[in-house]
Coordinates of C-alpha atoms and ligand atoms in Angstrom, one line a residue:
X108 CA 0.0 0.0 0.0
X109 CA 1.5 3.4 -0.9
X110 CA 2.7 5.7 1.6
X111 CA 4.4 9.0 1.8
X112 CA 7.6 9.6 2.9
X113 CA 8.1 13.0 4.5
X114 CA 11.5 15.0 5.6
X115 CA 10.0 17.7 7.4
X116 CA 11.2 21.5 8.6
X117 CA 11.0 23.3 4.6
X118 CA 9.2 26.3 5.3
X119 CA 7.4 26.1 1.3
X120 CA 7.9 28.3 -1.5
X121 CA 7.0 29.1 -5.0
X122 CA 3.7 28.9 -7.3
X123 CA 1.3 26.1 -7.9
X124 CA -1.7 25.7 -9.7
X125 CA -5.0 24.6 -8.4
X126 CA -7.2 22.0 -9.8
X127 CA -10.9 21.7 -10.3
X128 CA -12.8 20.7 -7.4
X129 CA -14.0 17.4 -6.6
X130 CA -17.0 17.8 -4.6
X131 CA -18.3 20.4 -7.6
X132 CA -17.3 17.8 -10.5
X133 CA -19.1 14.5 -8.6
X134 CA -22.6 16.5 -8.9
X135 CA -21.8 17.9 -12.3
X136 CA -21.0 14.4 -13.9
X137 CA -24.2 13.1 -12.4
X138 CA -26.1 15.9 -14.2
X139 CA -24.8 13.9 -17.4
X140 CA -27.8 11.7 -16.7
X141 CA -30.6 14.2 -17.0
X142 CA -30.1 14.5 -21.0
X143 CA -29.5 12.8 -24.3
X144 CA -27.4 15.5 -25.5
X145 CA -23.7 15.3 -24.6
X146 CA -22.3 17.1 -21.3
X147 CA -18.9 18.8 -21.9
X148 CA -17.1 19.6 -18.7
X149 CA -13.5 21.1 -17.9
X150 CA -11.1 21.5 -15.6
X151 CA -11.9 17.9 -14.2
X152 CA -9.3 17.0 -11.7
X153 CA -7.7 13.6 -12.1
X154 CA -8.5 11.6 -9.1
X155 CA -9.8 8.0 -7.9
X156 CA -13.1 9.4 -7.2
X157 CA -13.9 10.8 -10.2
X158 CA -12.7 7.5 -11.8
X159 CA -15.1 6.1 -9.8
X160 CA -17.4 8.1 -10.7
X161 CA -17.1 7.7 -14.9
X162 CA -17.1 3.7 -14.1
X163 CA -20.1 4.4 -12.6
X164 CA -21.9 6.4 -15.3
X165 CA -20.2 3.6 -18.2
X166 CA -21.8 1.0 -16.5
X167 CA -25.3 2.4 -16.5
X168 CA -24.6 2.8 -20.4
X169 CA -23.2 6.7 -20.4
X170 CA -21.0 7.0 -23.5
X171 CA -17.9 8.4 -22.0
X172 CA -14.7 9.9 -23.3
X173 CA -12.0 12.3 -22.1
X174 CA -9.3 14.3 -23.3
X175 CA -5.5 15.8 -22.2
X176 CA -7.0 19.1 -21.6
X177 CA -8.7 18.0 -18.3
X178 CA -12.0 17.9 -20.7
X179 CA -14.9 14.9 -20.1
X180 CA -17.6 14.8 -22.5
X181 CA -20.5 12.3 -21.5
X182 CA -23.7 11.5 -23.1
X183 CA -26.2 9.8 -21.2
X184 CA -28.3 8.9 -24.4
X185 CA -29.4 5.5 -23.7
X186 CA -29.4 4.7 -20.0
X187 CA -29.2 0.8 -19.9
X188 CA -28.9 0.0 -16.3
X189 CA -30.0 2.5 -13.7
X190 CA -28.4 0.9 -11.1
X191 CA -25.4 1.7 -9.0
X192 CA -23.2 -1.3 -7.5
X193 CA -22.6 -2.1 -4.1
X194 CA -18.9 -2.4 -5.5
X195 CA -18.4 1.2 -6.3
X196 CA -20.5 3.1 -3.8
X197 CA -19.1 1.0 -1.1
X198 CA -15.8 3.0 -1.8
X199 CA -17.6 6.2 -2.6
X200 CA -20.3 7.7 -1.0
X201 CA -21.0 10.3 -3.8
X202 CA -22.5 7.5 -5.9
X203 CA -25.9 8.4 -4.0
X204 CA -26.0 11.9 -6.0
X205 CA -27.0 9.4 -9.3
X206 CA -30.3 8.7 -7.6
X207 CA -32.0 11.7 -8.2
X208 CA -31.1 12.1 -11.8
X209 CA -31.8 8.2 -12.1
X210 CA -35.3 8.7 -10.9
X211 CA -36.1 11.8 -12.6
X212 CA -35.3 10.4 -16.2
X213 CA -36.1 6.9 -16.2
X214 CA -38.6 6.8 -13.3
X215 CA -36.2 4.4 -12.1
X216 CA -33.4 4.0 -10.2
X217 CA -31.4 0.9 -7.5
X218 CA -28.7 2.4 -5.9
X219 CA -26.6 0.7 -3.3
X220 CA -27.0 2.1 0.5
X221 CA -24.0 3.8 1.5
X222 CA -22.5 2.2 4.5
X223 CA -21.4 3.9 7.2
X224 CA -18.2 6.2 6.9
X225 CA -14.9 6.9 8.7
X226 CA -16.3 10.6 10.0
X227 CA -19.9 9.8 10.8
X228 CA -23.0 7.7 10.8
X229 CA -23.6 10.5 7.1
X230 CA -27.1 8.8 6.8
X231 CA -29.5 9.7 3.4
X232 CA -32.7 10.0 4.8
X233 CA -33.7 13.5 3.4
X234 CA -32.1 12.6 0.4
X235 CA -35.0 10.3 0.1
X236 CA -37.7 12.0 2.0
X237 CA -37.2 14.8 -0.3
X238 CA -37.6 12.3 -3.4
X239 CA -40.7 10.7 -1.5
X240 CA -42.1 14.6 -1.2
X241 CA -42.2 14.5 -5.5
X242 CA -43.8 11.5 -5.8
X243 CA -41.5 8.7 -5.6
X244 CA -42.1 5.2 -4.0
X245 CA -39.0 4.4 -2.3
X246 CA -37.9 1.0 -0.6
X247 CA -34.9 -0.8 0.9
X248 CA -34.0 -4.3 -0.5
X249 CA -31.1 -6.2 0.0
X250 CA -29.2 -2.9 1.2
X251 CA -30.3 -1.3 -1.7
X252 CA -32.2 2.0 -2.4
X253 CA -35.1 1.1 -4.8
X254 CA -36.9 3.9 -6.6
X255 CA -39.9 4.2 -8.8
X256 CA -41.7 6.9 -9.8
X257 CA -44.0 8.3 -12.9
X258 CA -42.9 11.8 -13.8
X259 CA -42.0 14.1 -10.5
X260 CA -44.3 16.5 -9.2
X261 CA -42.9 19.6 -7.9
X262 CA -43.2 20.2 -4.1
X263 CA -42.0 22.2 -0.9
X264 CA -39.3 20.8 1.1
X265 CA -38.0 21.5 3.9
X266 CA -35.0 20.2 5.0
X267 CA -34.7 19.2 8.5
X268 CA -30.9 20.3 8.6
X269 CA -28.8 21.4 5.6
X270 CA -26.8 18.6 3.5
X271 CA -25.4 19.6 0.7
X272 CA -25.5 16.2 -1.4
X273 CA -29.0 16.3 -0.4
X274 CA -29.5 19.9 -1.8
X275 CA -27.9 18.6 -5.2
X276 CA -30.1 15.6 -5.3
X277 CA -33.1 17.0 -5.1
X278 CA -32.3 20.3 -7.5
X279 CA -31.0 17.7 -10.1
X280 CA -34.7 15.4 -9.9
X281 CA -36.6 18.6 -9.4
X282 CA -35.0 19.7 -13.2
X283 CA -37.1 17.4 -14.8
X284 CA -40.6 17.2 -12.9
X285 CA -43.8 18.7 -13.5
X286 CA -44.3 22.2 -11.7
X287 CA -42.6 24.2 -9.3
X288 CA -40.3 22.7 -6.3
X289 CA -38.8 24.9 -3.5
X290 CA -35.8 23.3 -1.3
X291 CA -35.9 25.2 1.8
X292 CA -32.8 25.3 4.2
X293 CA -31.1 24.2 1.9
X294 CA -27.1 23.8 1.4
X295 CA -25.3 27.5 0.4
X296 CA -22.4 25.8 -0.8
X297 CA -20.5 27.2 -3.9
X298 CA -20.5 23.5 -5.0
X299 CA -24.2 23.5 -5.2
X300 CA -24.0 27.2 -7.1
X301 CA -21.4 25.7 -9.7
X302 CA -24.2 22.6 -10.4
X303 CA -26.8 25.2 -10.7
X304 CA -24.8 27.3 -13.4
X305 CA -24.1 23.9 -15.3
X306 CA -28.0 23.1 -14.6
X307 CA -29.0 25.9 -16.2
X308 CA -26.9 25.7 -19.5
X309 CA -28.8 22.9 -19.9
X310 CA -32.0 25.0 -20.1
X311 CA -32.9 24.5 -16.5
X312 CA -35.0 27.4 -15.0
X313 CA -33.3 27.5 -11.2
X314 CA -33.5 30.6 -9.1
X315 CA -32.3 31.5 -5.2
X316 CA -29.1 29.0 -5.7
X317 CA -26.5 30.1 -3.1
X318 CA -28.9 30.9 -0.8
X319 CA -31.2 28.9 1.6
X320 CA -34.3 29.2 -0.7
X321 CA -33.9 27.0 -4.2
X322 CA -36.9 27.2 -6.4
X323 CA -36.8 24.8 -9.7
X324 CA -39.6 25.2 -12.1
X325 CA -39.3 21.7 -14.2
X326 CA -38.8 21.3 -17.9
X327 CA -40.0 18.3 -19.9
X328 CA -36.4 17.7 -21.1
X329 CA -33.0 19.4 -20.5
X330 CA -30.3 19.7 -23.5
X331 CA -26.4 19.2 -23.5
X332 CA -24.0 22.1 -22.5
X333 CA -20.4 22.9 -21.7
X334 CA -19.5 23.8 -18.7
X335 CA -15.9 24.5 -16.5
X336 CA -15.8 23.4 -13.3
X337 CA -14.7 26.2 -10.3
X338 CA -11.6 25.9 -8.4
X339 CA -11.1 23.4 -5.5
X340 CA -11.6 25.7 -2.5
X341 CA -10.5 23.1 -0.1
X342 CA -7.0 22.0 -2.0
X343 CA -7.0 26.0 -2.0
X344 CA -7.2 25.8 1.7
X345 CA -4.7 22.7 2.4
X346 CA -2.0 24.1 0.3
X347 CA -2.5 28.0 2.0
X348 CA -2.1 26.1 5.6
X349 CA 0.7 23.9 4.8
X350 CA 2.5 26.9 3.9
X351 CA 1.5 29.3 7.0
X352 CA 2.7 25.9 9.3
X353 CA 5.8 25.6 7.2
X354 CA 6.4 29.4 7.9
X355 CA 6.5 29.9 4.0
X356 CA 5.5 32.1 1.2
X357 CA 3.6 30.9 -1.7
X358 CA 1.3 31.7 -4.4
X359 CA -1.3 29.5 -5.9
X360 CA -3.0 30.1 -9.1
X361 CA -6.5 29.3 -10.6
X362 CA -7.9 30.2 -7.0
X363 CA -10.8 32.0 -5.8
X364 CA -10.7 34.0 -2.6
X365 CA -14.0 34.7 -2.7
X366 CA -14.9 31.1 -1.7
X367 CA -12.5 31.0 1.3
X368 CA -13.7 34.0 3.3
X369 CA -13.6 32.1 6.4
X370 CA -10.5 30.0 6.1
X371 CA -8.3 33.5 4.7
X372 CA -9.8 35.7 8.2
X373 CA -8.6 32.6 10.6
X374 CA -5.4 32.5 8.6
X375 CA -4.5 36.1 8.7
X376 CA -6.0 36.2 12.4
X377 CA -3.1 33.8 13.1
X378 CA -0.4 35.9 11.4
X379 CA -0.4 35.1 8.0
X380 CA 0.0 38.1 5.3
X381 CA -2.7 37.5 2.5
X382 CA -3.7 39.2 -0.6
X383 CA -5.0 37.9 -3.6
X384 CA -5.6 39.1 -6.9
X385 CA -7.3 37.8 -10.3
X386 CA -7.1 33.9 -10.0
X387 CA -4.1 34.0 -7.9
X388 CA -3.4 34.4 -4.0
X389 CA -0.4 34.4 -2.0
X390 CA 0.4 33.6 1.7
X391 CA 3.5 34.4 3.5
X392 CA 4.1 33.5 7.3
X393 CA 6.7 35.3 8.5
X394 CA 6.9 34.0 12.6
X395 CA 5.4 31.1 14.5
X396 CA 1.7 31.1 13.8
X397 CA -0.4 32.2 16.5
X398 CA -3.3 29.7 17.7
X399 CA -6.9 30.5 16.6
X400 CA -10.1 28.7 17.5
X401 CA -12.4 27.2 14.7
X402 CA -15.6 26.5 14.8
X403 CA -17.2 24.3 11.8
X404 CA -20.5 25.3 10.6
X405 CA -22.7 24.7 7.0
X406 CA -21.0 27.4 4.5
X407 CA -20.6 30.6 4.6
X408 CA -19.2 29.9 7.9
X409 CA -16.0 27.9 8.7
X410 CA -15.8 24.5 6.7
X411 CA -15.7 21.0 8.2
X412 CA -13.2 19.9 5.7
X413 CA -10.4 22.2 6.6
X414 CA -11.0 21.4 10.6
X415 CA -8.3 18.7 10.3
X416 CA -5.2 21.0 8.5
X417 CA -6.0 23.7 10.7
X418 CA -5.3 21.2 13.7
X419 CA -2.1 20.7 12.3
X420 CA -1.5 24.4 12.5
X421 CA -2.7 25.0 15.8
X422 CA -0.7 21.8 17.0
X423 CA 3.1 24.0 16.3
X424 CA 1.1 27.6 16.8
X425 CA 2.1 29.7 19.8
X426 CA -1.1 29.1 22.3
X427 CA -4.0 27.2 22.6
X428 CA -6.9 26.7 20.5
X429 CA -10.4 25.4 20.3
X430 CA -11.5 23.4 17.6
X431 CA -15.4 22.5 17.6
X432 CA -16.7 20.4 15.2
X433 CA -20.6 20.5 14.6
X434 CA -21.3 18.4 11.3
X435 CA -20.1 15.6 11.5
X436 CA -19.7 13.2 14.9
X437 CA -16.5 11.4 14.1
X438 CA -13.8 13.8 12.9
X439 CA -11.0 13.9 15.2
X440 CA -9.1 10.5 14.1
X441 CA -6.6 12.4 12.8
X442 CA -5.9 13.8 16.7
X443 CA -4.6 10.5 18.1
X444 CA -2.5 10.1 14.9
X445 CA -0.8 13.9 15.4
X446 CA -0.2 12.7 19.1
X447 CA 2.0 10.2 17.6
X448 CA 4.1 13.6 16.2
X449 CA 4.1 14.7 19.8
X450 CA 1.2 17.2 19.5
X451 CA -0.8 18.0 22.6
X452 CA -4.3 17.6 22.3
X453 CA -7.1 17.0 24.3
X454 CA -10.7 15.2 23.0
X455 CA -14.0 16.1 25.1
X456 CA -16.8 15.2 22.6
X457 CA -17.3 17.7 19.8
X458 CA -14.6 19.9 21.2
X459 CA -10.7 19.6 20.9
X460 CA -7.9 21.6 22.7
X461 CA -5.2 21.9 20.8
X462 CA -1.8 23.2 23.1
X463 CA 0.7 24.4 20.6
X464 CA 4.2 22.6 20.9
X465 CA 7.5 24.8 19.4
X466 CA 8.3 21.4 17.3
X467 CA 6.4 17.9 16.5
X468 CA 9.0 14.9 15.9
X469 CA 8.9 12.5 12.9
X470 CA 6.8 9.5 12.9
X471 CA 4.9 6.9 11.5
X472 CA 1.4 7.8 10.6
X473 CA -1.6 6.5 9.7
X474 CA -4.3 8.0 7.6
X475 CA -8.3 7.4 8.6
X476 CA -10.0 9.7 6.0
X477 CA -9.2 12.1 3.4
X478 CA -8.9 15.5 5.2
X479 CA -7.6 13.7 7.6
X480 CA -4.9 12.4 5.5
X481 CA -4.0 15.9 4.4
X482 CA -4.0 17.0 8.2
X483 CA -1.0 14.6 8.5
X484 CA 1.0 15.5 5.8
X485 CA 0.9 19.5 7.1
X486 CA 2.0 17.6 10.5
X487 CA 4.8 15.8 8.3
X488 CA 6.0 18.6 6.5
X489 CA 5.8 21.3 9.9
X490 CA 7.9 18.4 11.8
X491 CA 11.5 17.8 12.5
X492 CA 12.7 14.5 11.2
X493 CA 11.0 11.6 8.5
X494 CA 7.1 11.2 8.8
X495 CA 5.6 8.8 7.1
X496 CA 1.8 9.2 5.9
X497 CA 0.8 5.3 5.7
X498 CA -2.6 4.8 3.4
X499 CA -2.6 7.4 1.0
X500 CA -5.4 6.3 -0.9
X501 CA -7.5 8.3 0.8
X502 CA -5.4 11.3 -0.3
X503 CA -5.6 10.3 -4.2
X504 CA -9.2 10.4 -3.4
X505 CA -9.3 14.4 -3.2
X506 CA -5.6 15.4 -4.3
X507 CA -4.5 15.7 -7.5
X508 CA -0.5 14.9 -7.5
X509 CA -0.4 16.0 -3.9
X510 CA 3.7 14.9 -3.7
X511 CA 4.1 16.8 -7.4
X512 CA 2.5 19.5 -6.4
X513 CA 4.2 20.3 -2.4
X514 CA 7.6 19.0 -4.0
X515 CA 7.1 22.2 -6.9
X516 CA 6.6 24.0 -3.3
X517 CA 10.2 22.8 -2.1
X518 CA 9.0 19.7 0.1
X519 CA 11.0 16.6 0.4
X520 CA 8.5 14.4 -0.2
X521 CA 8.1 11.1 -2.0
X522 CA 5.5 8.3 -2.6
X523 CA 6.6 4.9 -1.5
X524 CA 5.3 1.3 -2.1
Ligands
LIG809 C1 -20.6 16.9 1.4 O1 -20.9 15.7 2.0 C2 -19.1 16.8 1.0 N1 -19.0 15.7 0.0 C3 -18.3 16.5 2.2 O2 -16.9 16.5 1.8 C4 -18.5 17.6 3.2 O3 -17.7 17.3 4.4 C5 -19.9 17.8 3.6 O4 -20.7 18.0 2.4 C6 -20.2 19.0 4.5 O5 -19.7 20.1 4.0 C7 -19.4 16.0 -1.3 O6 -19.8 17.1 -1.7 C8 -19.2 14.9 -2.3 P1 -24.0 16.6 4.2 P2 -22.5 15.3 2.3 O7 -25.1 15.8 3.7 O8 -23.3 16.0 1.3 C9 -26.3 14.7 8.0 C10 -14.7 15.7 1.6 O9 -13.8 15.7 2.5 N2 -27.3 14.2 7.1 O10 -24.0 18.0 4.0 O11 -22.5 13.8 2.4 C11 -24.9 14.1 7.9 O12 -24.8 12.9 8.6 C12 -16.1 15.3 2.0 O13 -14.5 16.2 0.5 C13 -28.4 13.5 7.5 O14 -28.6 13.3 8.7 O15 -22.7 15.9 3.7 C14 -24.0 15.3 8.4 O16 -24.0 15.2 9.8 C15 -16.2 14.7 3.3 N3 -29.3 13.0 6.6 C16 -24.8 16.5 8.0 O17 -26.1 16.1 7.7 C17 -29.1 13.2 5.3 O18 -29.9 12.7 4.5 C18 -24.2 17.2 6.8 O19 -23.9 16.3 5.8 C19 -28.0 13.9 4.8 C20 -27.1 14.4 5.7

């Protein structure tokens, strides 16, 4: 199993470009199944989930083919099978985001029950109450989700909490059924705004995405479009932290700093200098970071997958900080790993105090979870001495050419079998 083998204590340096972000292009690939007119998407970053995802869409019949320009063209013509395996949701979650699109277009749909998951019980209840709400007869057999429906009838949900899968679901069946639907509390999420853009080059009438109120007035049938998928604000986010715990100075390009207005303010609140400018934005940290407090909370406010790096950070920061996580239930394996690195942190439920240590030693890792993964690398490369990041699958999940990328950035780093 590969592994990454860090020689820590580089403070990072130089330009890097950012990729197109995965939690955007999972949604966007799905929307390929709501027409029989080809979807052309760009900017699609190369990682095992979106793999997973075009095995996915081939095996339901989705004519797919990509090119070297980070461009995916897929054409959901004649929809075979609507059914999603066991085998591939099993090792990604995201697969639910088919159902929707399934249903909507073939009236149809048997999609495997995600399991349980590494950061939480991440249950898909409202996904299907919501589908229920338009009309859908929805069972569970043999762990999986089975679907049938005549056309979709709009409707008024309201969503008992906001989930952003959830939001994309429902806006993607909603495209296609009779009448009007509203999505109330639903998911802000500039992932959810990026789908709606792409929704509505297909000739989808969406209004109120980005905000909490979503109303879709179906169409009996959407066409093909092009569409270029935004920036990844959380790879943003990683690489800006790694260099603020590495006391470095970088600059990364195809960003957008408009989509990061919570994770730049706790970055400059604990010393960074920040500015950005067109696509590109630079950090330099010029002392020992000072601690800061994070809270995670649905967006605008502080995101749930940057909790983990900024742990790192606070774990070598002068002080102590707070972190308090409020999505998800399970998100502090990567604590007891950066313990390992000598950090000094304390787990009390939802809550960890993080006392910052002048230097974390070398050691071997082990990653749980994707952020998580990345939280241990910003350990690795903020640490005296060889760390090795065991498991890095999780990584190539959500990282395109992570080692590529922080070596360009100076690192010593290097992938291992
Ligand atoms: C999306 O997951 C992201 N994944 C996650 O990123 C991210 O952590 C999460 O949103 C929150 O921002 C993708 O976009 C592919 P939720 P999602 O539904 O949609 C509960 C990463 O690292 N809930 O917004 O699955 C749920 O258990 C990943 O890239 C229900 O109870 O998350 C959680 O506590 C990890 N019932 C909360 O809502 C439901 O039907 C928010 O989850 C749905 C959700």
């Amino acid at each position: 199993m590969d592994k990454l083998v860090i020689d820590g204590g580089v403070p990072l340096a130089g330009e890097v470009r950012i990729s197109g972000a995965k939690n955007a292009a999972l949604p966007l690939m799905c929307a390929a199944l709501l027409t029989d007119e080809p979807l052309r998407l760009e900017n699609v970053p190369q990682l095992r989930d979106v793999s997973t995802m075009l095995r996915l869409l081939g095996q339901m019949g989705v004519a797919v083919s990509l090119d070297e320009r980070a461009g995916v063209e897929m054409r959901a013509d004649a929809i075979a099978s609507p059914v999603a395996s066991y085998d591939l949701v099993k090792t990604m979650r995201a697969s639910i985001l088919v159902l929707g699109p399934l249903l909507a277009r073939c009236g149809e749909a048997r999609v495997s029950l995600p399991g349980g998951c590494a950061i939480g019980l991440r249950p898909v209840d409202l996904h299907i109450k919501g589908l229920e709400a338009m009309g859908a007869q929805i069972s569970v057999e043999e762990g999986y989700i089975v679907a049938r429906s005549g056309r979709l009838k709009g409707a008024r949900i309201v969503m008992d909490l906001v989930t952003v899968t959830g939001t994309e679901n429902l806006m993607m069946a909603a495209c296609l059924a009779e009448g009007t639907t509203v999505l109330e509390n639903a998911a802000r999420e500039p992932e959810v705004l990026d789908l709606a853009r792409c929704l509505a080059a297909m000739g989808a009438r969406i209004s109120g995405a980005g905000s909490d109120i979503i109303t879709i007035d179906g169409a009996a049938r959407l066409s093909g479009a092009r569409h270029r998928i935004m920036p990844d604000r959380i790879e943003t986010g990683t690489y800006l932290v790694a260099a603020a715990a590495t006391g470095g100075r970088v600059r990364l390009l195809g960003a957008d700093a408009m989509l990061l207005d919570a994770v730049l303010e706790k970055l400059r609140e604990s010393g960074a200098r920040i500015d950005a400018e067109g696509d590109a934005i630079s950090l330099e940290m010029g002392g020992r970071p000072k601690s800061v407090s994070v809270r995670t909370a649905p967006y605008p406010a502080f995101p749930t997958d940057m909790q983990a790096q900024f742990m790192a950070l606070n774990a070598i920061a002068e002080g102590a900080a707070v972190i308090t996580e409020t999505i998800f239930e399970n998100r502090f394996m990567h604590a007891l790993e950066m313990q390992r690195l000598g950090a000094d942190i304390e787990i009390s439920g939802n809550t960890a105090v993080v006392r910052g240590v002048p230097r974390l030693q070398g050691a071997t890792v082990m990653a749980t979870d994707l952020r998580a993964s990345a939280s241990l690398v910003i350990a690795g490369l903020a640490a005296e001495g060889r760390t090795t990041v065991d498991r890095i699958y999780h990584l190539d999940r959500g990282y395109e050419c992570i080692e590529e990328k922080l070596a360009r950035l100076g690192a010593r780093i290097r992938r291992a079998h």
